[in-house]
GROMACS .gro file of C-alpha atoms in nm:
model
  151
    1UNK     CA    1   2.431   8.050   5.341
    2UNK     CA    2   2.499   8.246   5.018
    3UNK     CA    3   2.447   8.121   4.685
    4UNK     CA    4   2.848   8.087   4.622
    5UNK     CA    5   2.823   7.847   4.947
    6UNK     CA    6   2.542   7.664   4.821
    7UNK     CA    7   2.741   7.669   4.484
    8UNK     CA    8   3.053   7.521   4.675
    9UNK     CA    9   2.830   7.254   4.843
   10UNK     CA   10   2.691   7.103   4.611
   11UNK     CA   11   3.011   7.121   4.389
   12UNK     CA   12   3.251   6.935   4.678
   13UNK     CA   13   2.909   6.685   4.661
   14UNK     CA   14   2.907   6.634   4.279
   15UNK     CA   15   3.287   6.584   4.310
   16UNK     CA   16   3.241   6.336   4.597
   17UNK     CA   17   2.979   6.143   4.389
   18UNK     CA   18   3.245   6.149   4.114
   19UNK     CA   19   3.521   5.991   4.315
   20UNK     CA   20   3.266   5.715   4.389
   21UNK     CA   21   3.163   5.663   4.093
   22UNK     CA   22   3.516   5.633   3.992
   23UNK     CA   23   3.615   5.380   4.295
   24UNK     CA   24   3.328   5.151   4.187
   25UNK     CA   25   3.412   5.130   3.864
   26UNK     CA   26   3.733   5.025   3.931
   27UNK     CA   27   3.624   4.784   4.190
   28UNK     CA   28   3.424   4.599   3.932
   29UNK     CA   29   3.653   4.663   3.665
   30UNK     CA   30   3.861   4.453   3.873
   31UNK     CA   31   3.584   4.185   3.962
   32UNK     CA   32   3.537   4.103   3.650
   33UNK     CA   33   3.878   4.062   3.544
   34UNK     CA   34   3.908   3.875   3.847
   35UNK     CA   35   3.574   3.663   3.712
   36UNK     CA   36   3.774   3.644   3.351
   37UNK     CA   37   4.066   3.506   3.533
   38UNK     CA   38   3.869   3.215   3.686
   39UNK     CA   39   3.660   3.128   3.360
   40UNK     CA   40   4.010   3.113   3.212
   41UNK     CA   41   4.181   2.867   3.439
   42UNK     CA   42   3.834   2.673   3.464
   43UNK     CA   43   3.845   2.638   3.045
   44UNK     CA   44   4.218   2.532   3.057
   45UNK     CA   45   4.163   2.260   3.329
   46UNK     CA   46   3.872   2.142   3.133
   47UNK     CA   47   4.054   2.121   2.833
   48UNK     CA   48   4.342   1.952   3.054
   49UNK     CA   49   4.102   1.703   3.175
   50UNK     CA   50   3.955   1.659   2.837
   51UNK     CA   51   4.314   1.562   2.726
   52UNK     CA   52   4.392   1.343   2.972
   53UNK     CA   53   4.012   1.135   2.930
   54UNK     CA   54   4.078   1.103   2.568
   55UNK     CA   55   4.441   0.994   2.556
   56UNK     CA   56   4.284   0.708   2.858
   57UNK     CA   57   4.030   0.614   2.651
   58UNK     CA   58   4.220   0.622   2.321
   59UNK     CA   59   4.482   0.360   2.550
   60UNK     CA   60   4.190   0.149   2.637
   61UNK     CA   61   4.076   0.152   2.274
   62UNK     CA   62   4.416   0.062   2.217
   63UNK     CA   63   4.414  -0.260   2.403
   64UNK     CA   64   4.067  -0.387   2.331
   65UNK     CA   65   3.909  -0.278   2.575
   66UNK     CA   66   3.644  -0.142   2.436
   67UNK     CA   67   3.574  -0.371   2.184
   68UNK     CA   68   3.699  -0.472   1.801
   69UNK     CA   69   3.535  -0.183   1.631
   70UNK     CA   70   3.664   0.079   1.879
   71UNK     CA   71   4.034  -0.118   1.833
   72UNK     CA   72   4.046  -0.077   1.490
   73UNK     CA   73   3.902   0.309   1.468
   74UNK     CA   74   4.196   0.367   1.719
   75UNK     CA   75   4.455   0.191   1.497
   76UNK     CA   76   4.308   0.392   1.221
   77UNK     CA   77   4.364   0.711   1.379
   78UNK     CA   78   4.704   0.667   1.487
   79UNK     CA   79   4.814   0.572   1.162
   80UNK     CA   80   4.632   0.891   1.071
   81UNK     CA   81   4.391   0.747   0.821
   82UNK     CA   82   4.108   0.882   1.002
   83UNK     CA   83   4.019   1.113   1.270
   84UNK     CA   84   3.729   1.187   1.512
   85UNK     CA   85   3.594   1.463   1.322
   86UNK     CA   86   3.580   1.241   0.956
   87UNK     CA   87   3.438   0.989   1.208
   88UNK     CA   88   3.169   1.146   1.360
   89UNK     CA   89   3.002   1.360   1.055
   90UNK     CA   90   3.013   1.034   0.875
   91UNK     CA   91   3.306   1.124   0.597
   92UNK     CA   92   3.492   0.799   0.728
   93UNK     CA   93   3.289   0.521   0.637
   94UNK     CA   94   3.476   0.224   0.731
   95UNK     CA   95   3.328  -0.055   0.919
   96UNK     CA   96   3.493   0.044   1.232
   97UNK     CA   97   3.374   0.449   1.220
   98UNK     CA   98   3.029   0.301   1.097
   99UNK     CA   99   2.982   0.053   1.442
  100UNK     CA  100   3.140   0.330   1.635
  101UNK     CA  101   2.962   0.599   1.549
  102UNK     CA  102   2.632   0.414   1.619
  103UNK     CA  103   2.758   0.274   1.923
  104UNK     CA  104   2.806   0.677   2.028
  105UNK     CA  105   2.448   0.766   1.896
  106UNK     CA  106   2.294   0.476   2.046
  107UNK     CA  107   2.443   0.632   2.343
  108UNK     CA  108   2.330   0.982   2.281
  109UNK     CA  109   1.990   0.893   2.215
  110UNK     CA  110   2.012   0.705   2.553
  111UNK     CA  111   2.168   1.005   2.756
  112UNK     CA  112   1.906   1.272   2.565
  113UNK     CA  113   1.591   1.018   2.662
  114UNK     CA  114   1.677   1.065   3.069
  115UNK     CA  115   1.774   1.449   2.983
  116UNK     CA  116   1.425   1.528   2.880
  117UNK     CA  117   1.240   1.416   3.193
  118UNK     CA  118   1.497   1.638   3.394
  119UNK     CA  119   1.539   1.927   3.126
  120UNK     CA  120   1.342   1.864   2.856
  121UNK     CA  121   1.462   2.229   2.703
  122UNK     CA  122   1.811   2.142   2.689
  123UNK     CA  123   1.736   1.834   2.581
  124UNK     CA  124   1.544   2.018   2.241
  125UNK     CA  125   1.818   2.208   2.219
  126UNK     CA  126   2.093   1.978   2.194
  127UNK     CA  127   1.886   1.759   1.995
  128UNK     CA  128   1.849   2.064   1.765
  129UNK     CA  129   2.223   2.077   1.770
  130UNK     CA  130   2.236   1.752   1.651
  131UNK     CA  131   2.061   1.729   1.368
  132UNK     CA  132   2.201   2.078   1.219
  133UNK     CA  133   1.881   2.286   1.324
  134UNK     CA  134   2.052   2.477   1.506
  135UNK     CA  135   2.482   2.612   1.551
  136UNK     CA  136   2.572   2.602   1.899
  137UNK     CA  137   2.529   2.888   2.099
  138UNK     CA  138   2.763   2.918   2.441
  139UNK     CA  139   3.100   2.853   2.452
  140UNK     CA  140   3.444   2.883   2.234
  141UNK     CA  141   3.438   2.772   1.864
  142UNK     CA  142   3.751   2.609   1.895
  143UNK     CA  143   3.590   2.353   2.119
  144UNK     CA  144   3.375   2.283   1.829
  145UNK     CA  145   3.589   2.266   1.566
  146UNK     CA  146   3.810   1.966   1.448
  147UNK     CA  147   4.240   2.055   1.500
  148UNK     CA  148   4.457   2.194   1.247
  149UNK     CA  149   4.555   1.938   0.969
  150UNK     CA  150   4.250   1.747   1.004
  151UNK     CA  151   3.938   1.716   0.827
   0.00000   0.00000   0.00000
């Protein structure tokens, strides 16, 4: 085989390798796009389910199913006198907000005690976020911020 033939063969092999690499790149891009779409759909489903849960909880609170404090707090939320962001930040000092916040904190403390047994590292991370020693690292910031017009 002449040096020209060897060069031609090497060039053909190189072109085949580049073509295979291009095909692999396109395939990976398609997989990434599909994964992103799947994540977006899952996020949308989660947000829809979360909104439905919030609506059901608000209806139960309105009906007094979860106690007087929650009923009063929901009345005040409905009247736009407060919102959950103000309640949880401690800005709202109305008795109903204080009672509900304490109730939720007790529930969170109980959940964290259970979580410490199964996943101490995650429990520590959640406690650090709750106590203001750390910022949430995962997720879309829109999941952590109050809706527009509140605060």
